[in-house]
Short mmCIF file of C-alpha atoms in Angstrom, two decimals:
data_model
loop_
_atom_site.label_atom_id
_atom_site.label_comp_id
_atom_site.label_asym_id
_atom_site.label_seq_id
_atom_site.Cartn_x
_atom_site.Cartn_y
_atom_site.Cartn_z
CA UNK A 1329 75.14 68.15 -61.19
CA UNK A 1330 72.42 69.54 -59.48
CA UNK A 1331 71.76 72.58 -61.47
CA UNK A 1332 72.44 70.50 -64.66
CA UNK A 1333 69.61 68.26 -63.37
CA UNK A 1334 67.14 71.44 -62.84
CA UNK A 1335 68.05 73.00 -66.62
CA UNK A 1336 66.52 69.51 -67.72
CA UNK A 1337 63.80 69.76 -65.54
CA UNK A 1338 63.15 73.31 -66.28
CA UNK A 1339 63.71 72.50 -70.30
CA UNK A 1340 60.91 69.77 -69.81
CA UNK A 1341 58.90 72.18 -67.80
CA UNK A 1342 58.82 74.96 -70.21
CA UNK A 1343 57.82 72.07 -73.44
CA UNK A 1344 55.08 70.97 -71.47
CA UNK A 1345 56.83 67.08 -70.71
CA UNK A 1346 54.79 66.40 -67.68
CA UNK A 1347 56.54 64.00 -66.18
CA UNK A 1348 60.71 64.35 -66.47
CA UNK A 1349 60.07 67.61 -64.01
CA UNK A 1350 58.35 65.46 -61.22
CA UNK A 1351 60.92 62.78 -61.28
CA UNK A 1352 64.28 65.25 -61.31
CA UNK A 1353 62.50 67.22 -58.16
CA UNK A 1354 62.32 63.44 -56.45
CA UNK A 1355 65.65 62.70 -57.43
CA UNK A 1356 67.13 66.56 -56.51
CA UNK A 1357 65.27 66.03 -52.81
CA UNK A 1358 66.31 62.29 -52.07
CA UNK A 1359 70.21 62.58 -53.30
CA UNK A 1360 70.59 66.25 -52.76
CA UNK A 1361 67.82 67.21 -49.56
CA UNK A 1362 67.15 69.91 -52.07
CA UNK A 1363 63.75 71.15 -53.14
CA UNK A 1364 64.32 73.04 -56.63
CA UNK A 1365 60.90 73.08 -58.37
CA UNK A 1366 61.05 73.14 -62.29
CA UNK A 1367 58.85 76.08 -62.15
CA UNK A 1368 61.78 78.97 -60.65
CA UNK A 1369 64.71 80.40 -63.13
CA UNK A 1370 68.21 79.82 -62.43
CA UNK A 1371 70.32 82.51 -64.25
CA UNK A 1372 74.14 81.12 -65.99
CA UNK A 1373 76.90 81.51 -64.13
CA UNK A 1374 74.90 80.40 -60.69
CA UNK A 1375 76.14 78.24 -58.00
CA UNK A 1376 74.64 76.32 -55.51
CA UNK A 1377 77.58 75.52 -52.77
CA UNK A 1378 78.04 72.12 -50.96
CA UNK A 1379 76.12 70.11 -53.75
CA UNK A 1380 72.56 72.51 -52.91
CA UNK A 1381 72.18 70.97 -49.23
CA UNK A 1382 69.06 71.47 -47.48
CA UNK A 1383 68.27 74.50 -50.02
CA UNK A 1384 64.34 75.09 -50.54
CA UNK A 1385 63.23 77.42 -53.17
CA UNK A 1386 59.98 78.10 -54.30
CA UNK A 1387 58.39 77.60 -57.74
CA UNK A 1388 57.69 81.64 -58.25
CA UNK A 1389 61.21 82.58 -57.83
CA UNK A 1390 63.94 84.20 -60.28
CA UNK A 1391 67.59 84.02 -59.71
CA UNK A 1392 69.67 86.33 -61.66
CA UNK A 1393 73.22 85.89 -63.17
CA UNK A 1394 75.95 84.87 -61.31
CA UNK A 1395 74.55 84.26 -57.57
CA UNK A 1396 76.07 82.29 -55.12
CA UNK A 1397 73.63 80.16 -52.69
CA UNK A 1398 74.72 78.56 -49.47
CA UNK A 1399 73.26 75.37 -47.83
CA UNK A 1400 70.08 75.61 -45.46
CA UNK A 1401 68.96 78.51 -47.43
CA UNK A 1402 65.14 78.64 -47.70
CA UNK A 1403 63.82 80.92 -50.57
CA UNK A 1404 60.15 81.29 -50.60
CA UNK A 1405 56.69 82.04 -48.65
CA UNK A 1406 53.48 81.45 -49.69
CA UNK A 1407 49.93 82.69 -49.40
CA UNK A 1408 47.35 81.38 -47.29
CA UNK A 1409 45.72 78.69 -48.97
CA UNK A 1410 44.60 78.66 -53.02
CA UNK A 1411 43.31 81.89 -52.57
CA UNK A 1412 46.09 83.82 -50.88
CA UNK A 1413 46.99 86.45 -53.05
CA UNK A 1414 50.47 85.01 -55.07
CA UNK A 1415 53.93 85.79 -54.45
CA UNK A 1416 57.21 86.21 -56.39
CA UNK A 1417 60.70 86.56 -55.22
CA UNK A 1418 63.16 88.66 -57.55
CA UNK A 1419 67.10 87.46 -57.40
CA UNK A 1420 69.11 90.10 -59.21
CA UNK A 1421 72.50 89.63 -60.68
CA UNK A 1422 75.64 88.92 -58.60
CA UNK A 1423 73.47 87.96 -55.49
CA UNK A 1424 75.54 86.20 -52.29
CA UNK A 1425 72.95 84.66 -50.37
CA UNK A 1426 74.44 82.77 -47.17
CA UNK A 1427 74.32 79.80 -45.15
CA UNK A 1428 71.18 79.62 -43.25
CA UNK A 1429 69.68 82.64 -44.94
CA UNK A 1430 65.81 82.91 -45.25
CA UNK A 1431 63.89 85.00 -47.87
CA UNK A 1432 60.47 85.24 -47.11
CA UNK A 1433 57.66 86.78 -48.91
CA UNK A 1434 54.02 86.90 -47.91
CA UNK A 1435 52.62 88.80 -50.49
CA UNK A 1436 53.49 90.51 -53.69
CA UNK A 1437 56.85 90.80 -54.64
CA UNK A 1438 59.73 91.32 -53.00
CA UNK A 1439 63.19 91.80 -54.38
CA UNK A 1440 66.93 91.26 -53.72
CA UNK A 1441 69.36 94.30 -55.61
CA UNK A 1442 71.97 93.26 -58.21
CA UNK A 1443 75.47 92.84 -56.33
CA UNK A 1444 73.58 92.61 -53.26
CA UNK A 1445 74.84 90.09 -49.96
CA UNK A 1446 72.17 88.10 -47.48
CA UNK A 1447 74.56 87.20 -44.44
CA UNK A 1448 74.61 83.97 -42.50
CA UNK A 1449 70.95 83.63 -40.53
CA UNK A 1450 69.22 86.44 -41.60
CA UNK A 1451 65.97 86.65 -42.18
CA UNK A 1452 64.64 88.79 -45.29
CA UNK A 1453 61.10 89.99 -45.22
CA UNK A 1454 61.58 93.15 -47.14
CA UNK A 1455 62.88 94.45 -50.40
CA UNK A 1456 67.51 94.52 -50.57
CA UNK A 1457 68.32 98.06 -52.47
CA UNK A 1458 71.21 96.86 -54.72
CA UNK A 1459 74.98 97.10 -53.51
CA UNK A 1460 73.58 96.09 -49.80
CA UNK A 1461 74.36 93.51 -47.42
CA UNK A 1462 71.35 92.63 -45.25
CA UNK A 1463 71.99 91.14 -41.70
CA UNK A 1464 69.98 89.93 -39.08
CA UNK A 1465 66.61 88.91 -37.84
CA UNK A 1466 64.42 90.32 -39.50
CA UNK A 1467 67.44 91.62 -41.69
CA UNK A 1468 67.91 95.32 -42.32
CA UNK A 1469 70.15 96.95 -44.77
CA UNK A 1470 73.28 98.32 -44.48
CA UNK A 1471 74.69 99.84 -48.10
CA UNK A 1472 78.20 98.58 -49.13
CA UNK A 1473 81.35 100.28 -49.32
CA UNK A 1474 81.69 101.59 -53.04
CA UNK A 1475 84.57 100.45 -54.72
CA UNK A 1476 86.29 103.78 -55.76
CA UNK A 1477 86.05 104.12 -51.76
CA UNK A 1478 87.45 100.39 -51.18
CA UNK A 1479 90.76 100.64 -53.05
CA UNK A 1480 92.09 104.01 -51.60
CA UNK A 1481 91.70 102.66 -48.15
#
């Protein structure tokens, strides 16, 4: 429902209907507690778990293909004031980010790695090589098993 609510949003967004995207961020925040601006792209296949509770993502972020999102996930930053220099946060493909997970970015860009997994609490302030999980606060990486590796064990 939710994410069906932000395509609309985002479709509205994109063909300059000013208002639609206001009023489905209102709606998302008062029913859901979620803050999904029209402005950041959701990839198919994406899922927001436990109907997008208490998730917070900012309006300069992409989310690639196939990512699952916990609740109390806060994906953002910011700069410091109007002329702060601007951020965006890459999702790649096949992302896990969860619950309680923070991805921060003060400046520039920072990205999450295709296949890629945040765990529970941690807190991201740097770039996630691909195939990773990153754990704790602040979260460092720690490369996956690969899976020609996983099945002969």
């Amino acid at each position: 429902m939710l994410l069906r609510l932000h395509s609309i949003s985002r479709w509205c967004y994109l063909h300059r209907i000013p208002f639609v995207p206001a009023l489905v961020k209102t709606v998302s925040f008062v029913f859901f507690n979620c803050l999904l601006p029209a402005e950041c792209s959701i990839g198919p296949g994406t899922r927001l778990w436990h109907r997008g509770w208490c998730i917070g993502i900012h309006p300069d972020v992409e989310i690639g293909r196939d990512c699952n999102i916990y609740n109390q996930v806060e994906i953002g930053g910011g700069h410091d004031g109007p002329d702060g220099p601007p951020i965006r946060i890459i999702i790649g493909n096949r992302v896990n980010i969860c619950a309680g997970a923070k991805v921060f970015c003060k400046s520039g860009t920072l990205t999450i790695g295709d296949g890629s997994t945040v765990g529970a609490n941690a807190v991201v302030l740097s770039d996630v090589p691909p195939n990773s999980l990153a754990v704790g606060v602040p979260a460092r990486c720690i490369p996956k098993r690969r899976p020609e590796f996983a099945s002969a064990v």
